[in-house]
PDB file of C-alpha atoms in Angstrom:
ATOM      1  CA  UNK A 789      -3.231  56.911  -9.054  1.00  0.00           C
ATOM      2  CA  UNK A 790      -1.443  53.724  -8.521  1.00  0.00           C
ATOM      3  CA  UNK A 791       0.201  54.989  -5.522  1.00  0.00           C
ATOM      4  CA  UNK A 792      -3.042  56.558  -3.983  1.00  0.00           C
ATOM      5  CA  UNK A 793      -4.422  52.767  -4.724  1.00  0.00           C
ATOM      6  CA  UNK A 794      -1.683  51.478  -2.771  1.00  0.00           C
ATOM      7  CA  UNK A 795      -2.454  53.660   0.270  1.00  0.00           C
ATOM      8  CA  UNK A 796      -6.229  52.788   0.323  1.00  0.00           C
ATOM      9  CA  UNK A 797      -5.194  49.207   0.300  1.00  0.00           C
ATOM     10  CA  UNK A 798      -2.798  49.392   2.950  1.00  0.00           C
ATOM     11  CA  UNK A 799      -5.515  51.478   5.049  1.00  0.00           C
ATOM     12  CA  UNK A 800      -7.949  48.494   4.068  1.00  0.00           C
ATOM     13  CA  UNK A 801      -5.715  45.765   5.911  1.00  0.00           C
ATOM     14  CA  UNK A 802      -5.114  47.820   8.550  1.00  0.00           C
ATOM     15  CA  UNK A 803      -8.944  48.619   9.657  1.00  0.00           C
ATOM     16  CA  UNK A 804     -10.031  45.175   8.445  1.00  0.00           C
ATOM     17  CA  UNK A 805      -7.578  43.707  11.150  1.00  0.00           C
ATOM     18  CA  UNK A 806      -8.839  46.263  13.252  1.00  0.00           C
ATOM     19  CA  UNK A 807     -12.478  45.328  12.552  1.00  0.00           C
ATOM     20  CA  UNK A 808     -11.753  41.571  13.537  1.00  0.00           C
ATOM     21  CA  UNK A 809      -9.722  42.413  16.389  1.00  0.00           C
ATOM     22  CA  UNK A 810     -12.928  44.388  17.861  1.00  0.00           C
ATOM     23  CA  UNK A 811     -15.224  41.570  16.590  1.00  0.00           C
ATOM     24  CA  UNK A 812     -13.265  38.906  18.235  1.00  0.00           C
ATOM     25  CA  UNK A 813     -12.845  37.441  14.439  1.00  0.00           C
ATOM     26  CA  UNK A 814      -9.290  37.444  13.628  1.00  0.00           C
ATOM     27  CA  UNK A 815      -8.960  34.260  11.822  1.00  0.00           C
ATOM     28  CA  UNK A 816      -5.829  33.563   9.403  1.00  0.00           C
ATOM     29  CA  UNK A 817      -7.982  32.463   6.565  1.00  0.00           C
ATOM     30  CA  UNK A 818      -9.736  35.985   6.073  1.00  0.00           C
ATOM     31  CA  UNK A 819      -6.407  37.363   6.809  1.00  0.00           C
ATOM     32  CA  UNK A 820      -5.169  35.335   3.823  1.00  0.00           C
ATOM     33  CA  UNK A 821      -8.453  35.734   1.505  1.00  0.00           C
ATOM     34  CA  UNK A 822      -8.024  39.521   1.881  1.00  0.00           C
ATOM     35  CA  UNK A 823      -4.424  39.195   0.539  1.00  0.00           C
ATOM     36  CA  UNK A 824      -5.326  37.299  -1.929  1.00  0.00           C
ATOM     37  CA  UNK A 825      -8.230  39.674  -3.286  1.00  0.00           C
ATOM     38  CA  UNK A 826      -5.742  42.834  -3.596  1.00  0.00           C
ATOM     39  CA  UNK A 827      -3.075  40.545  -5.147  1.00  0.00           C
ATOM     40  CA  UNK A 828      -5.921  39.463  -8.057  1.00  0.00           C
ATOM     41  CA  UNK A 829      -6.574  43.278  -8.367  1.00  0.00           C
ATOM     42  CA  UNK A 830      -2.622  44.089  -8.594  1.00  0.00           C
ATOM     43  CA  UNK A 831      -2.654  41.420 -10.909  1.00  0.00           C
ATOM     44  CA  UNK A 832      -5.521  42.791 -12.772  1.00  0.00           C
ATOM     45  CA  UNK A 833      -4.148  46.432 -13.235  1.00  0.00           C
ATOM     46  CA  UNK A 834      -0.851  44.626 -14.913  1.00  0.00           C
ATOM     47  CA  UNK A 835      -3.068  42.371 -17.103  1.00  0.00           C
ATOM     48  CA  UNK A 836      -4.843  45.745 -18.088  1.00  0.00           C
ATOM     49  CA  UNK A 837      -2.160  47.563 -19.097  1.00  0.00           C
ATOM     50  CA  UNK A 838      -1.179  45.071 -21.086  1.00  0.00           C
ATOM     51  CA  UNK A 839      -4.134  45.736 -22.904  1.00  0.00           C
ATOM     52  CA  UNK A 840      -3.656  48.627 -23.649  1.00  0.00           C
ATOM     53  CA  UNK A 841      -0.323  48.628 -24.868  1.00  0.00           C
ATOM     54  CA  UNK A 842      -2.056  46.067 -27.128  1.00  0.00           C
ATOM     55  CA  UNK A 843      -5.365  47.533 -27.498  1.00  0.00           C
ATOM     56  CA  UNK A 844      -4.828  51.273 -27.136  1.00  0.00           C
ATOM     57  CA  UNK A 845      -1.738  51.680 -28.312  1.00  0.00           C
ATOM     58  CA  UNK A 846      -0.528  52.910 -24.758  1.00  0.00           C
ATOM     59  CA  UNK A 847      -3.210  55.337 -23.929  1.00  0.00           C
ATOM     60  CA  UNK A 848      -4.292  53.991 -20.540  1.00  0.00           C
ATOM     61  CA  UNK A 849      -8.261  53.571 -20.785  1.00  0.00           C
ATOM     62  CA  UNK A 850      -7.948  50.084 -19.138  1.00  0.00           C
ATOM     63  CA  UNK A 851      -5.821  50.759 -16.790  1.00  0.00           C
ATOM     64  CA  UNK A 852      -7.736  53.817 -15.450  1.00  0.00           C
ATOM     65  CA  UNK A 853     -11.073  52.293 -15.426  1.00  0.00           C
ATOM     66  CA  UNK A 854      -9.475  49.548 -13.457  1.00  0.00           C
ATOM     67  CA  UNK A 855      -7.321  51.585 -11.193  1.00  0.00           C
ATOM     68  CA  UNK A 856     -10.814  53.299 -10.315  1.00  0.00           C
ATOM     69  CA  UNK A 857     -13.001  50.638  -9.746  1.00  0.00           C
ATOM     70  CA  UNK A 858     -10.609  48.890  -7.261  1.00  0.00           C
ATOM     71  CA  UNK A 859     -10.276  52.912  -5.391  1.00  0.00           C
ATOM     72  CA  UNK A 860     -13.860  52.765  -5.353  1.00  0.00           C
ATOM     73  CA  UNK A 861     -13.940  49.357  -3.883  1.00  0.00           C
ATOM     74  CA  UNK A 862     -10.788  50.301  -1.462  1.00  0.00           C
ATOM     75  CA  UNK A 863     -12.621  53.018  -0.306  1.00  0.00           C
ATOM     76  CA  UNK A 864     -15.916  51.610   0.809  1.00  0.00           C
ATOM     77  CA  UNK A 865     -14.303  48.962   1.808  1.00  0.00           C
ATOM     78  CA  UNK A 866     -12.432  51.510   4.629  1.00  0.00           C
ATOM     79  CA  UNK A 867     -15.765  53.098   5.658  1.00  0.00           C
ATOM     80  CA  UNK A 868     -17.381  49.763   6.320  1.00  0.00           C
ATOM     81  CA  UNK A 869     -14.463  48.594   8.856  1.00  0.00           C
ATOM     82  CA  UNK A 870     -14.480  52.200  10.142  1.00  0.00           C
ATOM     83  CA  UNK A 871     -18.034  52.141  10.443  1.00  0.00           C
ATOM     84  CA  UNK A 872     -18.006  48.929  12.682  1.00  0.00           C
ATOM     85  CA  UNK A 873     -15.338  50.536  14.642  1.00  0.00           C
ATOM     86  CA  UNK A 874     -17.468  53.346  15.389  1.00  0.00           C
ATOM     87  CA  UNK A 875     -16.413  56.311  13.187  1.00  0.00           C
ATOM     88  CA  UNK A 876     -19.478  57.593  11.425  1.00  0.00           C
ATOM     89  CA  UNK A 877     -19.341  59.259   7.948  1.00  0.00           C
ATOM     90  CA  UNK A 878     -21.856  61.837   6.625  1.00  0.00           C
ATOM     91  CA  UNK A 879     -24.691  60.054   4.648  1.00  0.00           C
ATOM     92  CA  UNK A 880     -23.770  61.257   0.975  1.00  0.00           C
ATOM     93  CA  UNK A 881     -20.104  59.592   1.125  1.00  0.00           C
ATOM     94  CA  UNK A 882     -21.678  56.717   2.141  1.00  0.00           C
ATOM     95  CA  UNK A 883     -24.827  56.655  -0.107  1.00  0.00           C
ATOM     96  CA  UNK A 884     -22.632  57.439  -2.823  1.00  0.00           C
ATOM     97  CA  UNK A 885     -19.650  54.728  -2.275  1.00  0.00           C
ATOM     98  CA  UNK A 886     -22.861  51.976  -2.031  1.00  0.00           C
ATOM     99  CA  UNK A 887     -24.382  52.991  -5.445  1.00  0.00           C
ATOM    100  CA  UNK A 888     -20.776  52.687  -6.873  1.00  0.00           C
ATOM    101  CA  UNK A 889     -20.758  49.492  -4.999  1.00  0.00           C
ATOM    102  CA  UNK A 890     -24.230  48.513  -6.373  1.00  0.00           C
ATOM    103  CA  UNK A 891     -23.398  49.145 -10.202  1.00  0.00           C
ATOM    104  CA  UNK A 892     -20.260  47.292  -9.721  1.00  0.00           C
ATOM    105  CA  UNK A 893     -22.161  44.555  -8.328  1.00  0.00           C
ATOM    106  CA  UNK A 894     -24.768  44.630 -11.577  1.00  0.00           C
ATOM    107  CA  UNK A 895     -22.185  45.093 -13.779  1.00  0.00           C
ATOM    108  CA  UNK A 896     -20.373  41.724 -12.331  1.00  0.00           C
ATOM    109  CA  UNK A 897     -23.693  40.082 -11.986  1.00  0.00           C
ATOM    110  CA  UNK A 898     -24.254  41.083 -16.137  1.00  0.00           C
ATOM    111  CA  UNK A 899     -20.955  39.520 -17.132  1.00  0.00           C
ATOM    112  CA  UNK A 900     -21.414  36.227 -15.233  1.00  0.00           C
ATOM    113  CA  UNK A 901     -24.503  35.568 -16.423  1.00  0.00           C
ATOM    114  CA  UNK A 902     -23.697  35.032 -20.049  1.00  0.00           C
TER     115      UNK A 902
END
């Protein structure tokens, strides 16, 4: 999965610069935000496998739940740059990539709230 992960991501940079190069918007600072996001999700997957090996005694329930949440985000992430270039996707990939979205959202909402 991690590999897979690391493919999305790559395909992420590549249509966001795309994105901004069609928008006229290619700005180093989004370049370097962007960066910065996947390296707090790299650094999330490690800090979740730690727990498990702490937690879980090695069986990888962290790290899978973490590894999908950031292919779900990779992914819409894709068909929103692709979108803006043009490519259109059928409507249940993209009605079902914004509900994951939508949870993940409520879900982060939930936990900054307390």
């Amino acid at each position: 999965m991690y590999e897979f992960l690391l493919i999305l991501m790559a395909l992420d940079v590549i249509s966001g610069l795309l994105k901004a190069i069609k928008q006229k918007k290619l700005k180093s600072g989004a370049i370097r935000n962007g960066l910065l996001k996947k390296s707090g999700v790299v650094l999330s997957l490690i800090l979740s496998s730690i727990l498990d090996t702490l937690v879980n005694r090695g069986t990888p329930i962290f790290q899978t739940v973490m590894t999908l949440i950031a292919i779900c985000d990779e992914s819409l992430s894709i068909i929103e740059n692709l979108t803006i270039l043009g490519v259109s996707f059928p409507k249940v990939i993209t009605s079902r990539l914004n509900n994951l979205e939508e949870q993940d959202t409520e879900t982060t909402n939930t936990k900054t709230s307390k």
